[in-house]
CSV table of N, CA and C in Angstrom, one decimal:
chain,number,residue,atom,x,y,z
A,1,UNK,N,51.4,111.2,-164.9
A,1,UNK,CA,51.3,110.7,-163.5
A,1,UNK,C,52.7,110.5,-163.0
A,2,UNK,N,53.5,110.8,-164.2
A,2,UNK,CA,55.6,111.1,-163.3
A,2,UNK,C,56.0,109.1,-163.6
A,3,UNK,N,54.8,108.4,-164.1
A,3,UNK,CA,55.9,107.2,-164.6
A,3,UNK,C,56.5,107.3,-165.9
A,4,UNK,N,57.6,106.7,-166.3
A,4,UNK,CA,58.4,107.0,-167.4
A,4,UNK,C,57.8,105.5,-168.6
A,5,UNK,N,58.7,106.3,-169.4
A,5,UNK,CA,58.3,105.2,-170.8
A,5,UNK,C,58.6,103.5,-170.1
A,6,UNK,N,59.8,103.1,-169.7
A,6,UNK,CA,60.1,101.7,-169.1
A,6,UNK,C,58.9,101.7,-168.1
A,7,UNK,N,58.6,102.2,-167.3
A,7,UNK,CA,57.3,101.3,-166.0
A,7,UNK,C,56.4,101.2,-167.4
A,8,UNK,N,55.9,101.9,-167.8
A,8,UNK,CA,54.3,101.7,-168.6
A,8,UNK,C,55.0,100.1,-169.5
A,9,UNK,N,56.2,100.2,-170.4
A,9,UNK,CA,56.5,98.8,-171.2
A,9,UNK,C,56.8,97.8,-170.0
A,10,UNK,N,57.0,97.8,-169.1
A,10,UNK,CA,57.0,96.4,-168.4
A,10,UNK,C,55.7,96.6,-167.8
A,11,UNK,N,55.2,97.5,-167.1
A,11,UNK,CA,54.1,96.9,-166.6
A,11,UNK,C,52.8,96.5,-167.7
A,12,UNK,N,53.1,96.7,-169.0
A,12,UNK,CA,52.1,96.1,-170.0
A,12,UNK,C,52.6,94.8,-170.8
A,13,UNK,N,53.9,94.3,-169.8
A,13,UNK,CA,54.6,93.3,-170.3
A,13,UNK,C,54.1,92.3,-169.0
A,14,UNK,N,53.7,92.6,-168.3
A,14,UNK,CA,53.3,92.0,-167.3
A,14,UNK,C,53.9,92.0,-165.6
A,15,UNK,N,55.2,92.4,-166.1
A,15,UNK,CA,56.1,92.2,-164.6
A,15,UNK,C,55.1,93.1,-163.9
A,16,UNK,N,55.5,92.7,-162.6
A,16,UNK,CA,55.3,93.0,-161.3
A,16,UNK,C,55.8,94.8,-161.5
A,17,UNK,N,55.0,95.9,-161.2
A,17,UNK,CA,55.4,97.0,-161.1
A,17,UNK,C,56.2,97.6,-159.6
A,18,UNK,N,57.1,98.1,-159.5
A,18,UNK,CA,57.5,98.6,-158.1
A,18,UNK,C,56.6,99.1,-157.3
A,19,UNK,N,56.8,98.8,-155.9
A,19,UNK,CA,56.0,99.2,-154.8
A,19,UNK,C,55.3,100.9,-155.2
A,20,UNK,N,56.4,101.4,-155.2
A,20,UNK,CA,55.8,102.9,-155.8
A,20,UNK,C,54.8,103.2,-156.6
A,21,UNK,N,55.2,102.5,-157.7
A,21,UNK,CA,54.6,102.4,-159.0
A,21,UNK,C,53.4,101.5,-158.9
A,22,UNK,N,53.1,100.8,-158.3
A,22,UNK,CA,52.2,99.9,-157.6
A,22,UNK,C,51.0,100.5,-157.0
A,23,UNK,N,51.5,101.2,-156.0
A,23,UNK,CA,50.9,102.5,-155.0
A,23,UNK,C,50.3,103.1,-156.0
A,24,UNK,N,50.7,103.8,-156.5
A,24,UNK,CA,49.9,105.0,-157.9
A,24,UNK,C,48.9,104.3,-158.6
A,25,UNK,N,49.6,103.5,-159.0
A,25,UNK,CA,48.7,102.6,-160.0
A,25,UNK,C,46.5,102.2,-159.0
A,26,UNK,N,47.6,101.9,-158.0
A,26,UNK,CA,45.9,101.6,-157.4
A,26,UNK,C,45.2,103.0,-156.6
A,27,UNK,N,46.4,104.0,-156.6
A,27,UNK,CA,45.7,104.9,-156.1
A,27,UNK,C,44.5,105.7,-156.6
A,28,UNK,N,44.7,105.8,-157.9
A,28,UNK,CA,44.0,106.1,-159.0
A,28,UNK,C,42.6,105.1,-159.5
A,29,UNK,N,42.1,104.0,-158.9
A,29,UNK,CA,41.1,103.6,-159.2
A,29,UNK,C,40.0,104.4,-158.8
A,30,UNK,N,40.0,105.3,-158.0
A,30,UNK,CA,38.9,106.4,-157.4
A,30,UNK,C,39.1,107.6,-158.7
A,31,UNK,N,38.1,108.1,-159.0
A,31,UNK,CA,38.2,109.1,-160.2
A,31,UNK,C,39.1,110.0,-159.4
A,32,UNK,N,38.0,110.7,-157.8
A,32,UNK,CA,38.3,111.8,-157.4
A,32,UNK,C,39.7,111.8,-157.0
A,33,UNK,N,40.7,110.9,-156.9
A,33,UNK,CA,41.9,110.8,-156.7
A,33,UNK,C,42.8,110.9,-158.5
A,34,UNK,N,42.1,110.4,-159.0
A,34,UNK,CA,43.0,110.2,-160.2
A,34,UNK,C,43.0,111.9,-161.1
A,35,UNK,N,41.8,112.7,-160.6
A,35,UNK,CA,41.7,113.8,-160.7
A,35,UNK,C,42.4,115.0,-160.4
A,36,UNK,N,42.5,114.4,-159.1
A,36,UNK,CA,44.1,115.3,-158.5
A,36,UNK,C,45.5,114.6,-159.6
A,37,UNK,N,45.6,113.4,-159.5
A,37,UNK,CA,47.3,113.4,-160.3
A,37,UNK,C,47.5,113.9,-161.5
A,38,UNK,N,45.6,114.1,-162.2
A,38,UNK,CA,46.3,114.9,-163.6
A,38,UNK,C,46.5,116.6,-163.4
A,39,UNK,N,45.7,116.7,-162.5
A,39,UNK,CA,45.7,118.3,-162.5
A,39,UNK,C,47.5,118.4,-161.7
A,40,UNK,N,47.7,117.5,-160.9
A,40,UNK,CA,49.3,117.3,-160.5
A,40,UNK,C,50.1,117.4,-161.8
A,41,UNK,N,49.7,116.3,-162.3
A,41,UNK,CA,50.8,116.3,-164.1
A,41,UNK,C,50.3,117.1,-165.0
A,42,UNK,N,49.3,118.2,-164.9
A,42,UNK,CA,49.0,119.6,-166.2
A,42,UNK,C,49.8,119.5,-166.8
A,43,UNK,N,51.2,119.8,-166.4
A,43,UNK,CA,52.2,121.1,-166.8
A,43,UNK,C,52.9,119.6,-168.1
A,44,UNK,N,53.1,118.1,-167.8
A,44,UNK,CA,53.0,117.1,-169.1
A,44,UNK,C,52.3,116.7,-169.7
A,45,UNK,N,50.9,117.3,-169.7
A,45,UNK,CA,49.9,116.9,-170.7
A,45,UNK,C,49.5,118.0,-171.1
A,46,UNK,N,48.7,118.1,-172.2
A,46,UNK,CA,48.3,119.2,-173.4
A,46,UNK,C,46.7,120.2,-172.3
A,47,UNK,N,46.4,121.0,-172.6
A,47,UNK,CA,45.6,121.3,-172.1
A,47,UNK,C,43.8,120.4,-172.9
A,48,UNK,N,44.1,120.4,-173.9
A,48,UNK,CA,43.3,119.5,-174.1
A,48,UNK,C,42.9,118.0,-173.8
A,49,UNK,N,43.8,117.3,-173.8
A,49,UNK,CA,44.5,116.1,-173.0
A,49,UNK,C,43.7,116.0,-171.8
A,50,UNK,N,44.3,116.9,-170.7
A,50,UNK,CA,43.7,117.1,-169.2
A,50,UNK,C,42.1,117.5,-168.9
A,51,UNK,N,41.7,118.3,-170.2
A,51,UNK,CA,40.1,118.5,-170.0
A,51,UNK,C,39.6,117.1,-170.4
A,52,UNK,N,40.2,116.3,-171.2
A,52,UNK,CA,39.3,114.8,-171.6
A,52,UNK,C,39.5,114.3,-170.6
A,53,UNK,N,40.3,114.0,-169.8
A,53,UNK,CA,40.8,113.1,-168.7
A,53,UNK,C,39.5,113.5,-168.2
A,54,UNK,N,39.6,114.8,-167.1
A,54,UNK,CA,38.8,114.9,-166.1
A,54,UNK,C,37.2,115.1,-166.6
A,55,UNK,N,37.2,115.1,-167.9
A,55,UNK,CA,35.7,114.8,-167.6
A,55,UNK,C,35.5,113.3,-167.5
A,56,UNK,N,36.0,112.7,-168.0
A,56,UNK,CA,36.1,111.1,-168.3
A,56,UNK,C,36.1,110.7,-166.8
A,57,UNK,N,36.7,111.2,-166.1
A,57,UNK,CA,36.2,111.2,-164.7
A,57,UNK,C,35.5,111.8,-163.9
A,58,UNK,N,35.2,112.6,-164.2
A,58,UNK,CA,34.1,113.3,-163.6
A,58,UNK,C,32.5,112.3,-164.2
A,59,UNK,N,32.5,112.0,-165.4
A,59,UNK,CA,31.4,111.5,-165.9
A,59,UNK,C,31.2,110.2,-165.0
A,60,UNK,N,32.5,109.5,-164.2
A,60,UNK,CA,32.9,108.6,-163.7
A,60,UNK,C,32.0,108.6,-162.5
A,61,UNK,N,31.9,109.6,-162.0
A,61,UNK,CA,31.7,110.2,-160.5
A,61,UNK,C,30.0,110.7,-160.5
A,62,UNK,N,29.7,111.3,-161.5
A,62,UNK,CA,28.4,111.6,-161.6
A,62,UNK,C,27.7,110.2,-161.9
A,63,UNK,N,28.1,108.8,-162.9
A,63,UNK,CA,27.5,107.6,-163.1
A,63,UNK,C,27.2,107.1,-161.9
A,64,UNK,N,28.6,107.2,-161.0
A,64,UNK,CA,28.4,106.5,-159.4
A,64,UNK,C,27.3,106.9,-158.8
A,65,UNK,N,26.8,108.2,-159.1
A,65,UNK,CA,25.6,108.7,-158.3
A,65,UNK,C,24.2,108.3,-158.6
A,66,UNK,N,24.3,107.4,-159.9
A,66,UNK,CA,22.8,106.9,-160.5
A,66,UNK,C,23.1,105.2,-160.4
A,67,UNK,N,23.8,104.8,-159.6
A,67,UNK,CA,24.1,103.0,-159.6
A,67,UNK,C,22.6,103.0,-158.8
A,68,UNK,N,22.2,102.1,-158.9
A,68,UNK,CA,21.4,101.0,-158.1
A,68,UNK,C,21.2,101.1,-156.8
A,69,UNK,N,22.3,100.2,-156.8
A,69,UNK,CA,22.7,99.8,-155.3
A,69,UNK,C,23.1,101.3,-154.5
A,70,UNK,N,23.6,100.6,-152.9
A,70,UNK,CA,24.1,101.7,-152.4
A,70,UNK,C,25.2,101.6,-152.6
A,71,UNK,N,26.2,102.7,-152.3
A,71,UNK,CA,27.6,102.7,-152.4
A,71,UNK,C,28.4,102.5,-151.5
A,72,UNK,N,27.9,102.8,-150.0
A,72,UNK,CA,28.6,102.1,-149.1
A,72,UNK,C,28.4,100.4,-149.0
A,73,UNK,N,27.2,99.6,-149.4
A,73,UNK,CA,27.4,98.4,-149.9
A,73,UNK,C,28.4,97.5,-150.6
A,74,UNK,N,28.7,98.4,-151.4
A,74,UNK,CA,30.1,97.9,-152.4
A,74,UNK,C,31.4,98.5,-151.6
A,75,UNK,N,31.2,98.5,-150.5
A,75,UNK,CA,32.8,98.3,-150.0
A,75,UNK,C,32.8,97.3,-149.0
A,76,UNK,N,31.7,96.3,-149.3
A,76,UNK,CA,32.2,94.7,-148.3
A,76,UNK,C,33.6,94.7,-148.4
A,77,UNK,N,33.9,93.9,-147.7
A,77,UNK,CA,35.4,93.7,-147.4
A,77,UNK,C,35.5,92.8,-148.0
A,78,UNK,N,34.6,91.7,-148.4
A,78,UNK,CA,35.5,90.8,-149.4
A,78,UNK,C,36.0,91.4,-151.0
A,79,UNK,N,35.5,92.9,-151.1
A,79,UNK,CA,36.0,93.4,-152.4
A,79,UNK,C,37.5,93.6,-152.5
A,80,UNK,N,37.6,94.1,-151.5
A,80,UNK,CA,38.8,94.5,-151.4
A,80,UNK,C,39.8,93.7,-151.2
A,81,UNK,N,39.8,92.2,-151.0
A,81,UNK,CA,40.8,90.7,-150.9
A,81,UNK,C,41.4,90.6,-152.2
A,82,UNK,N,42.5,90.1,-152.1
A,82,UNK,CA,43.2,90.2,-153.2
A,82,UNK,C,42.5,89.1,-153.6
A,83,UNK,N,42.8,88.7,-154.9
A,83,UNK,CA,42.8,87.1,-155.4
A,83,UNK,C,42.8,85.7,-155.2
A,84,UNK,N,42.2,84.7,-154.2
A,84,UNK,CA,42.9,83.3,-154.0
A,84,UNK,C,42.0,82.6,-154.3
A,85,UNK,N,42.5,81.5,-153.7
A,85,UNK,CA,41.6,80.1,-153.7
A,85,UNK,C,39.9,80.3,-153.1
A,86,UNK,N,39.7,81.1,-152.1
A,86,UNK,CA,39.0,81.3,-151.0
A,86,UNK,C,37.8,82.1,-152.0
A,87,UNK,N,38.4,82.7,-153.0
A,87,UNK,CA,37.0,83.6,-153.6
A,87,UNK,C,37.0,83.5,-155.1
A,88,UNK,N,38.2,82.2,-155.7
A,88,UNK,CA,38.4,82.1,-156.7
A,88,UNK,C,38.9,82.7,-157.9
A,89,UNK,N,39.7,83.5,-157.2
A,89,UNK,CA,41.3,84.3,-157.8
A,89,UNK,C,40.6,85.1,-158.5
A,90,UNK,N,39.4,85.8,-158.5
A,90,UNK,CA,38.7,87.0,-158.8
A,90,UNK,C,38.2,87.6,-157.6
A,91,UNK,N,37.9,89.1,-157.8
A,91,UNK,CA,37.7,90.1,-157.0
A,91,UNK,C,36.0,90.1,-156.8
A,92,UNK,N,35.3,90.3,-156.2
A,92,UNK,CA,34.0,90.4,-155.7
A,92,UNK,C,33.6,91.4,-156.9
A,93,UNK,N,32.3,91.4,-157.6
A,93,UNK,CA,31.9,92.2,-158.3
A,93,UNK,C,30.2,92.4,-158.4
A,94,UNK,N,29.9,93.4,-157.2
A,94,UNK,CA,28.4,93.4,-157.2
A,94,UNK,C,27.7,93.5,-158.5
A,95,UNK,N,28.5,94.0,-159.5
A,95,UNK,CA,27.4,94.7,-160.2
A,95,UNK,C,27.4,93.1,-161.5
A,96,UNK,N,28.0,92.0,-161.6
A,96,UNK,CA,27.4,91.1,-162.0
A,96,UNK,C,26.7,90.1,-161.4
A,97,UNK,N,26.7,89.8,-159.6
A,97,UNK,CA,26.3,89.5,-158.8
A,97,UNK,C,24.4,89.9,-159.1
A,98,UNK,N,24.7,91.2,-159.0
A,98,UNK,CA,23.4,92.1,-159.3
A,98,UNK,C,22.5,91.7,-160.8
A,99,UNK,N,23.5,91.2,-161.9
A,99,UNK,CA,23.1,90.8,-163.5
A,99,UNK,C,22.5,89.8,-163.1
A,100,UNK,N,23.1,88.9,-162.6
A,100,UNK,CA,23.0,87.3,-162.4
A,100,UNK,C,21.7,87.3,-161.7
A,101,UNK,N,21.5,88.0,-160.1
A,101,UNK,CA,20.2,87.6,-160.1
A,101,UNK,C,19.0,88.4,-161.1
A,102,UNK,N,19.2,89.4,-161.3
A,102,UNK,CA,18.3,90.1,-162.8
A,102,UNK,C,17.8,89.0,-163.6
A,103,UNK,N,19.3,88.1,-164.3
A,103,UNK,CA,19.0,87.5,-165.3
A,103,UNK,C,18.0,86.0,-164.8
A,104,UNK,N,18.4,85.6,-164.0
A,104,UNK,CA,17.2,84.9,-163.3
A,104,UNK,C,15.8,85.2,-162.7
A,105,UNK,N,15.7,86.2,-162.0
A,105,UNK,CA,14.4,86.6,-162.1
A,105,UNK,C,13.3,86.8,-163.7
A,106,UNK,N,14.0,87.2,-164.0
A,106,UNK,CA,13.6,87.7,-165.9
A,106,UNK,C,13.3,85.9,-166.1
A,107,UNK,N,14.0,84.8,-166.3
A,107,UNK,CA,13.8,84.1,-166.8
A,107,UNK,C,13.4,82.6,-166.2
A,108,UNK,N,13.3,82.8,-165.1
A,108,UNK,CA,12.6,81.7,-163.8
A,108,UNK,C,11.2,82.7,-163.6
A,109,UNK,N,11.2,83.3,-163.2
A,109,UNK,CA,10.4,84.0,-162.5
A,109,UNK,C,9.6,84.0,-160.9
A,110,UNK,N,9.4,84.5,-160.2
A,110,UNK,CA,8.7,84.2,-159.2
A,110,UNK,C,10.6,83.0,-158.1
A,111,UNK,N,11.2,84.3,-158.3
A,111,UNK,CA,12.4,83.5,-158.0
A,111,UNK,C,12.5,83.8,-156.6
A,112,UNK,N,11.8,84.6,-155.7
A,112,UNK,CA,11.5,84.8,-154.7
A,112,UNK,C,10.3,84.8,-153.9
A,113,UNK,N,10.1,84.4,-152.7
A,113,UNK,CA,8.5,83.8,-152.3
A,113,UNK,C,8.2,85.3,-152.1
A,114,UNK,N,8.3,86.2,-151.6
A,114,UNK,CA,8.0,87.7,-151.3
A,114,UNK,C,8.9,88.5,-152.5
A,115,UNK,N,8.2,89.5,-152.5
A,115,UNK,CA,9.1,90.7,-153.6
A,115,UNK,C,10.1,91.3,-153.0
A,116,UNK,N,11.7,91.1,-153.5
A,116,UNK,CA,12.1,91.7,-153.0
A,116,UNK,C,12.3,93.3,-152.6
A,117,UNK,N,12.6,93.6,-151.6
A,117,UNK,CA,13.2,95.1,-150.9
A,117,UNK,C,14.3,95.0,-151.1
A,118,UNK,N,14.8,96.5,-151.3
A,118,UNK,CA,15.7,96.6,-151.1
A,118,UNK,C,16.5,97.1,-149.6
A,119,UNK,N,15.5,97.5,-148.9
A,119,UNK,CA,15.9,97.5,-147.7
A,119,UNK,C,15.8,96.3,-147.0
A,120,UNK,N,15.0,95.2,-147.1
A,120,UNK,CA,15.4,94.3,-146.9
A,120,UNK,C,16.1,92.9,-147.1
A,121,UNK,N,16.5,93.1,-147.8
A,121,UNK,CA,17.3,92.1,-149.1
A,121,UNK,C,18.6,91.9,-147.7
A,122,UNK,N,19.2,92.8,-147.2
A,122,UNK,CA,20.6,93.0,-147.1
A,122,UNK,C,20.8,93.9,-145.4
């Protein structure tokens, strides 16, 4: 992805990575993006190397297509907030939100006066 040996040791040291290096770093949480930087960086990785990558992402992208929920759902905007007080210095995470009531229904039961919809839940 064109970072050098020093970004990857500090930023596994904790410091703060450079804006640049920052940028990349979260650009890449989308498979279909991180797909492009390896086929970008081929020419320093092995050809075997780059076929594990992208299927590892591709497998990424086909999983997305069997989630539950919808997928335009999981881009509330409070996902995308950084960290504070206001959401409790974690990021929004449907898919334990989603566990949590599972695990209650399973073990209360009758945790809803009507069955839920999914079209109507939301």
């Amino acid at each position: 992805m064109g970072l050098g040996a020093n970004a990857y040791r500090l930023y596994e040291a904790g410091e703060m990575p450079t804006v640049a290096n920052g940028r990349l770093i979260l650009s890449v949480r989308e498979p279909e993006e991180f797909i492009k930087q390896v086929k970008a960086s081929s020419h320093f990785l092995g050809e075997r190397e780059v076929s594990k990558l992208i299927s590892r992402a591709q497998s990424l992208i086909d999983q997305r297509s069997h989630v539950l929920y919808d997928f335009e759902l999981s881009q509330i905007t409070l996902r995308e907030d950084p960290p504070n007080s206001y959401n409790g210095y974690r990021r929004l995470s449907l898919q334990r939100i989603t566990q949590t009531i599972v695990f209650f229904e399973q073990h209360i039961g009758n945790l809803y006066k009507y069955p839920p919809d999914r079209l109507h839940i939301f």
